[in-house]
mmCIF file of C-alpha atoms and ligand atoms in Angstrom:
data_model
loop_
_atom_site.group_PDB
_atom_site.id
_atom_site.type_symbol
_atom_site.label_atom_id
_atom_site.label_comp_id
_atom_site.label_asym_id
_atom_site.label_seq_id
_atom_site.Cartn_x
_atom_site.Cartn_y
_atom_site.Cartn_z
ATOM 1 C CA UNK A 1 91.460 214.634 30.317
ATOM 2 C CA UNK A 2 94.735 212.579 30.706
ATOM 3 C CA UNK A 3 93.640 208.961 31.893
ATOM 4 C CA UNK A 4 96.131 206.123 32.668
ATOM 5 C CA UNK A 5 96.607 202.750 30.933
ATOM 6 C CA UNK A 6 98.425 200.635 32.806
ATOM 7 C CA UNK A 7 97.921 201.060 36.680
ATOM 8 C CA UNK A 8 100.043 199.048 38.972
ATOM 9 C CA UNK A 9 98.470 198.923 42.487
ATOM 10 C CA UNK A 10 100.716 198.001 45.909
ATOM 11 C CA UNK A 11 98.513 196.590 48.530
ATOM 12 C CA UNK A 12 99.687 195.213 52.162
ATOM 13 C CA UNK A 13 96.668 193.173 52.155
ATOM 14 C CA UNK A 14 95.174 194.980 55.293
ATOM 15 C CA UNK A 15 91.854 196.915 55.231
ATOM 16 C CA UNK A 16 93.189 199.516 53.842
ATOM 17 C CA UNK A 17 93.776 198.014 50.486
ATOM 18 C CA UNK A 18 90.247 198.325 49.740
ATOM 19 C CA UNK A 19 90.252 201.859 49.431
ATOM 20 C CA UNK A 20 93.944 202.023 47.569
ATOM 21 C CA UNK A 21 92.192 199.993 45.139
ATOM 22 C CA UNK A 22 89.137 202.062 44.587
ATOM 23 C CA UNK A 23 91.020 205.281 44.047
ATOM 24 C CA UNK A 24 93.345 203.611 41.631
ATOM 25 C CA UNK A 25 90.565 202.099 39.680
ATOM 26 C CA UNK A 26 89.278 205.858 38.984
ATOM 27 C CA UNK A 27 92.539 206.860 37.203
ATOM 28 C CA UNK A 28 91.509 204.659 34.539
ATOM 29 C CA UNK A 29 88.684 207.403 33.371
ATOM 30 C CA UNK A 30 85.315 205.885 31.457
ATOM 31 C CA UNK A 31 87.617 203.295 29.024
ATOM 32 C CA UNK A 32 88.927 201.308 32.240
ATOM 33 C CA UNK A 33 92.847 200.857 32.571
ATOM 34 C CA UNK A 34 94.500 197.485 32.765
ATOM 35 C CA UNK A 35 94.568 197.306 36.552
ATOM 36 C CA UNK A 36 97.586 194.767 38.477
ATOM 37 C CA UNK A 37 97.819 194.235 42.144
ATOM 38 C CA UNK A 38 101.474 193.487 43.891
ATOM 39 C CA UNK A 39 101.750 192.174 47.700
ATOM 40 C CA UNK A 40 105.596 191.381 48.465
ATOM 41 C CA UNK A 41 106.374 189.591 51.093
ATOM 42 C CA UNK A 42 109.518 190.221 53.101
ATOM 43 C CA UNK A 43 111.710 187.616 53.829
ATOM 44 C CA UNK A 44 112.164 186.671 57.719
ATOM 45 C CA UNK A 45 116.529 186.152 57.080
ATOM 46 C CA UNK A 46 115.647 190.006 56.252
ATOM 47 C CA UNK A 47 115.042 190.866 59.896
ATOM 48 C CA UNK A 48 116.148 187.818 61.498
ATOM 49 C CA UNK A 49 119.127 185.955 59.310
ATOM 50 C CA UNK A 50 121.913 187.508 60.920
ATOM 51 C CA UNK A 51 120.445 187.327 64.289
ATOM 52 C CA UNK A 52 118.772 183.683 65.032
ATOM 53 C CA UNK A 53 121.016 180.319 64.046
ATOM 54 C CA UNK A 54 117.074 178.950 62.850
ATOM 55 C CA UNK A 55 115.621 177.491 59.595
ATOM 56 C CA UNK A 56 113.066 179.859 58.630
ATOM 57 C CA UNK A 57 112.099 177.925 55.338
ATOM 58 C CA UNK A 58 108.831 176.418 56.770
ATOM 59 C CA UNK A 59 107.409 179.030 58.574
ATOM 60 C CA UNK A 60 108.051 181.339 55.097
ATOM 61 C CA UNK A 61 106.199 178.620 53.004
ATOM 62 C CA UNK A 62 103.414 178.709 55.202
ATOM 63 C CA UNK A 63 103.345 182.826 54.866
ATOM 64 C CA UNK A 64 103.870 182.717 51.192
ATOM 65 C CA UNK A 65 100.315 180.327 50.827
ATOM 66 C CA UNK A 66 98.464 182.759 52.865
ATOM 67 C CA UNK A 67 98.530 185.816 51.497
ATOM 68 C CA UNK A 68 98.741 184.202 48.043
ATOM 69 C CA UNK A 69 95.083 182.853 48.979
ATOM 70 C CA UNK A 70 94.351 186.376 50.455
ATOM 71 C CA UNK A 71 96.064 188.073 47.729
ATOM 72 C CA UNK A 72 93.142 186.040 45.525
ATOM 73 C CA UNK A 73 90.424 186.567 47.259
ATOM 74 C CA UNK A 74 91.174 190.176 47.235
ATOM 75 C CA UNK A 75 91.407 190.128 43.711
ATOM 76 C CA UNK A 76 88.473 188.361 43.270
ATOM 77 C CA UNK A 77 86.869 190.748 44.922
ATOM 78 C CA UNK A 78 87.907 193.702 43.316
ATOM 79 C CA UNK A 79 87.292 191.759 39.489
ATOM 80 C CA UNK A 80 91.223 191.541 39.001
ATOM 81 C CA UNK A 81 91.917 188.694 37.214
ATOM 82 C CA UNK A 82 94.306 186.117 38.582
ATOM 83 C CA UNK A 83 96.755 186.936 35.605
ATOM 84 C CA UNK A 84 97.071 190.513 36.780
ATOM 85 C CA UNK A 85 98.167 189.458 40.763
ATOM 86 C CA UNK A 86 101.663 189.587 41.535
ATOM 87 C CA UNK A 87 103.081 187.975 44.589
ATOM 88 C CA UNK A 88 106.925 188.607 45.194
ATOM 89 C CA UNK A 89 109.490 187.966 47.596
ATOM 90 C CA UNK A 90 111.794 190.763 48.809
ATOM 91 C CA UNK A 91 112.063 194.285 49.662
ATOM 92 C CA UNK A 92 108.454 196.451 48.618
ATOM 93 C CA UNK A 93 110.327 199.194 46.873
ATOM 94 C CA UNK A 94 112.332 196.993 45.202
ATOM 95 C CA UNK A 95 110.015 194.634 43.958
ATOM 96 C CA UNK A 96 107.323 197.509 42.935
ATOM 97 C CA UNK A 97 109.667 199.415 40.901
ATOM 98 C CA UNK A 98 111.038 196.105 38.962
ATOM 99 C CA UNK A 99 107.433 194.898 38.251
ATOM 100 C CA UNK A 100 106.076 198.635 37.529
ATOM 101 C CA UNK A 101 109.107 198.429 34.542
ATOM 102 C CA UNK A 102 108.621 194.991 33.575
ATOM 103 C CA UNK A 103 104.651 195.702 32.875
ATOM 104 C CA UNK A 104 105.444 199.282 31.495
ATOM 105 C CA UNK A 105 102.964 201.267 34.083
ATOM 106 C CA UNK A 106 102.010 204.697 33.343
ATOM 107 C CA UNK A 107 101.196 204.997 37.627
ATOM 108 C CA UNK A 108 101.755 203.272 40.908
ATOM 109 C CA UNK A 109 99.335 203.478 43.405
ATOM 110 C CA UNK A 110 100.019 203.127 46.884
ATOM 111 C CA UNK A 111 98.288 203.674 50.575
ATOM 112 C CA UNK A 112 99.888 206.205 52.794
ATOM 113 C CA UNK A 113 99.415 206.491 56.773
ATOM 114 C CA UNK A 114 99.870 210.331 58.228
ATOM 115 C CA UNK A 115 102.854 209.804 60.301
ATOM 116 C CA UNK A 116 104.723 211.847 62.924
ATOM 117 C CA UNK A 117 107.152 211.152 65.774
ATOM 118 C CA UNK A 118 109.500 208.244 65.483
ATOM 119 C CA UNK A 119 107.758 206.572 62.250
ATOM 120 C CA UNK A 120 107.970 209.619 60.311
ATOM 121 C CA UNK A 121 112.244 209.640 60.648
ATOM 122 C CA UNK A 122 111.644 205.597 60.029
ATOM 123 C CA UNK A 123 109.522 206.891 56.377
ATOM 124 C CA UNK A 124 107.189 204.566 54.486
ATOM 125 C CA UNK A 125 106.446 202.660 51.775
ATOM 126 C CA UNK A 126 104.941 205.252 49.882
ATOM 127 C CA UNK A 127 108.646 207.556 50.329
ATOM 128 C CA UNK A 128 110.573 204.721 49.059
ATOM 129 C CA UNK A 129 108.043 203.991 46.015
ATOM 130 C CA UNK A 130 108.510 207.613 44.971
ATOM 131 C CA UNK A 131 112.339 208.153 45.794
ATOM 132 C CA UNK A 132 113.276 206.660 42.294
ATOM 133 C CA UNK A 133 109.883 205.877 40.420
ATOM 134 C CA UNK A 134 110.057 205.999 36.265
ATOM 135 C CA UNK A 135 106.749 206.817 36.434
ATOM 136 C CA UNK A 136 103.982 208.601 38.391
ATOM 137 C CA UNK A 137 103.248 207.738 41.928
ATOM 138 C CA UNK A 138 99.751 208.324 43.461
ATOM 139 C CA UNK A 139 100.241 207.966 47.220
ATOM 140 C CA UNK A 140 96.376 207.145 48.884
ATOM 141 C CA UNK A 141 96.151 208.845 52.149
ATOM 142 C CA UNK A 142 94.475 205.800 54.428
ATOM 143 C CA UNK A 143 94.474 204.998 57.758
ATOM 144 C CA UNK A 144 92.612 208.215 59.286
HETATM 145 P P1 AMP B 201 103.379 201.741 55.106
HETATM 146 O O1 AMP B 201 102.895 203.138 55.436
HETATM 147 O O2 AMP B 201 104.856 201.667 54.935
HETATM 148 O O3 AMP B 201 102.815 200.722 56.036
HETATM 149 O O4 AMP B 201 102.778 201.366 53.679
HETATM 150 C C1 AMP B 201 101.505 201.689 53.291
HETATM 151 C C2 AMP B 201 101.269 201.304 51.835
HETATM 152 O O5 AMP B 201 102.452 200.800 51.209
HETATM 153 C C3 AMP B 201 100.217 200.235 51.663
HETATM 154 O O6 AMP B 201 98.911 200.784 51.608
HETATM 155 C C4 AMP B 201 100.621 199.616 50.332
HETATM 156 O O7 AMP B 201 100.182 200.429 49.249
HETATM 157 C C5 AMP B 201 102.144 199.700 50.381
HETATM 158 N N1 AMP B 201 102.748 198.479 50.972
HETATM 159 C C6 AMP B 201 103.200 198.319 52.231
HETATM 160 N N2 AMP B 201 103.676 197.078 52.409
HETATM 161 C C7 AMP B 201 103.509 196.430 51.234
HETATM 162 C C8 AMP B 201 103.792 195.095 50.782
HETATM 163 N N3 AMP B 201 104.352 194.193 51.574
HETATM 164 N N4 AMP B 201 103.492 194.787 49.510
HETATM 165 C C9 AMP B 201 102.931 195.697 48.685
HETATM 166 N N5 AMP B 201 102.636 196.959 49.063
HETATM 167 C C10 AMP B 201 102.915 197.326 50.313
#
């Protein structure tokens, strides 16, 4: 059976994440892959810059700390070492698909939410992970 190596895991740091990260850790089969979390954070001037004449650096520093911490206690958690969590500023697609090349992953894993209406045309994270992945994409159905 075909087991993956390198598994690069996207989590949004809500409950969710827990189960994204139990399903990825199976891929690895009975030798264990090399397992990395990524949480990006996106920048406020993303939403806001255009919009609000405001100085967003402080209230972004303050962001950045917390999920960093919560980023590490989630690692802890799941026995990810410190080495293998990625925090990043910028878009999520972006930012997964640059650090699943840099770190040569053989899979991303990410948490998907059944959608319909309105957030269905708006699409996901998971849809822009795939649109344009070098590698394969395992998209964890969560949220039910
Ligand atoms: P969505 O349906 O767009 O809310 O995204 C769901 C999944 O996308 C999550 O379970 C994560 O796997 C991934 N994701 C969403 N936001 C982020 C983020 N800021 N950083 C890393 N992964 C994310």
């Amino acid at each position: 059976m075909y087991t993956y190596n390198n598994i690069l895991i996207a989590v949004d740091l809500s409950d969710d994440s827990t189960t994204v990260v139990q399903r990825a850790m199976a891929l690895g089969g009975e030798n264990g892959a090399t397992p990395h979390i990524i949480h990006v954070i996106e920048p406020l001037s993303f939403a806001y810059g255009g919009d609000i004449p405001m100085d967003f650096s402080g209230i972004q520093d303050e962001i950045h700390q917390q999920a960093s911490q919560q980023l590490q206690r989630f690692g802890e958690a799941n026995a990810i070492p410190e080495s293998n969590q990625h925090i990043v500023l910028g878009r999520p697609e972006v930012e997964i698909h640059a650090l699943a090349k840099e770190l040569e992953a053989d899979v991303i894993v990410v948490g998907s939410h059944g959608r319909y209406g309105l957030a269905l045309l708006m699409g996901s994270t998971a849809n822009g992970v795939l649109h344009g992945a070098t590698c394969d994409v395992l998209a964890v159905r969560v949220g039910r």
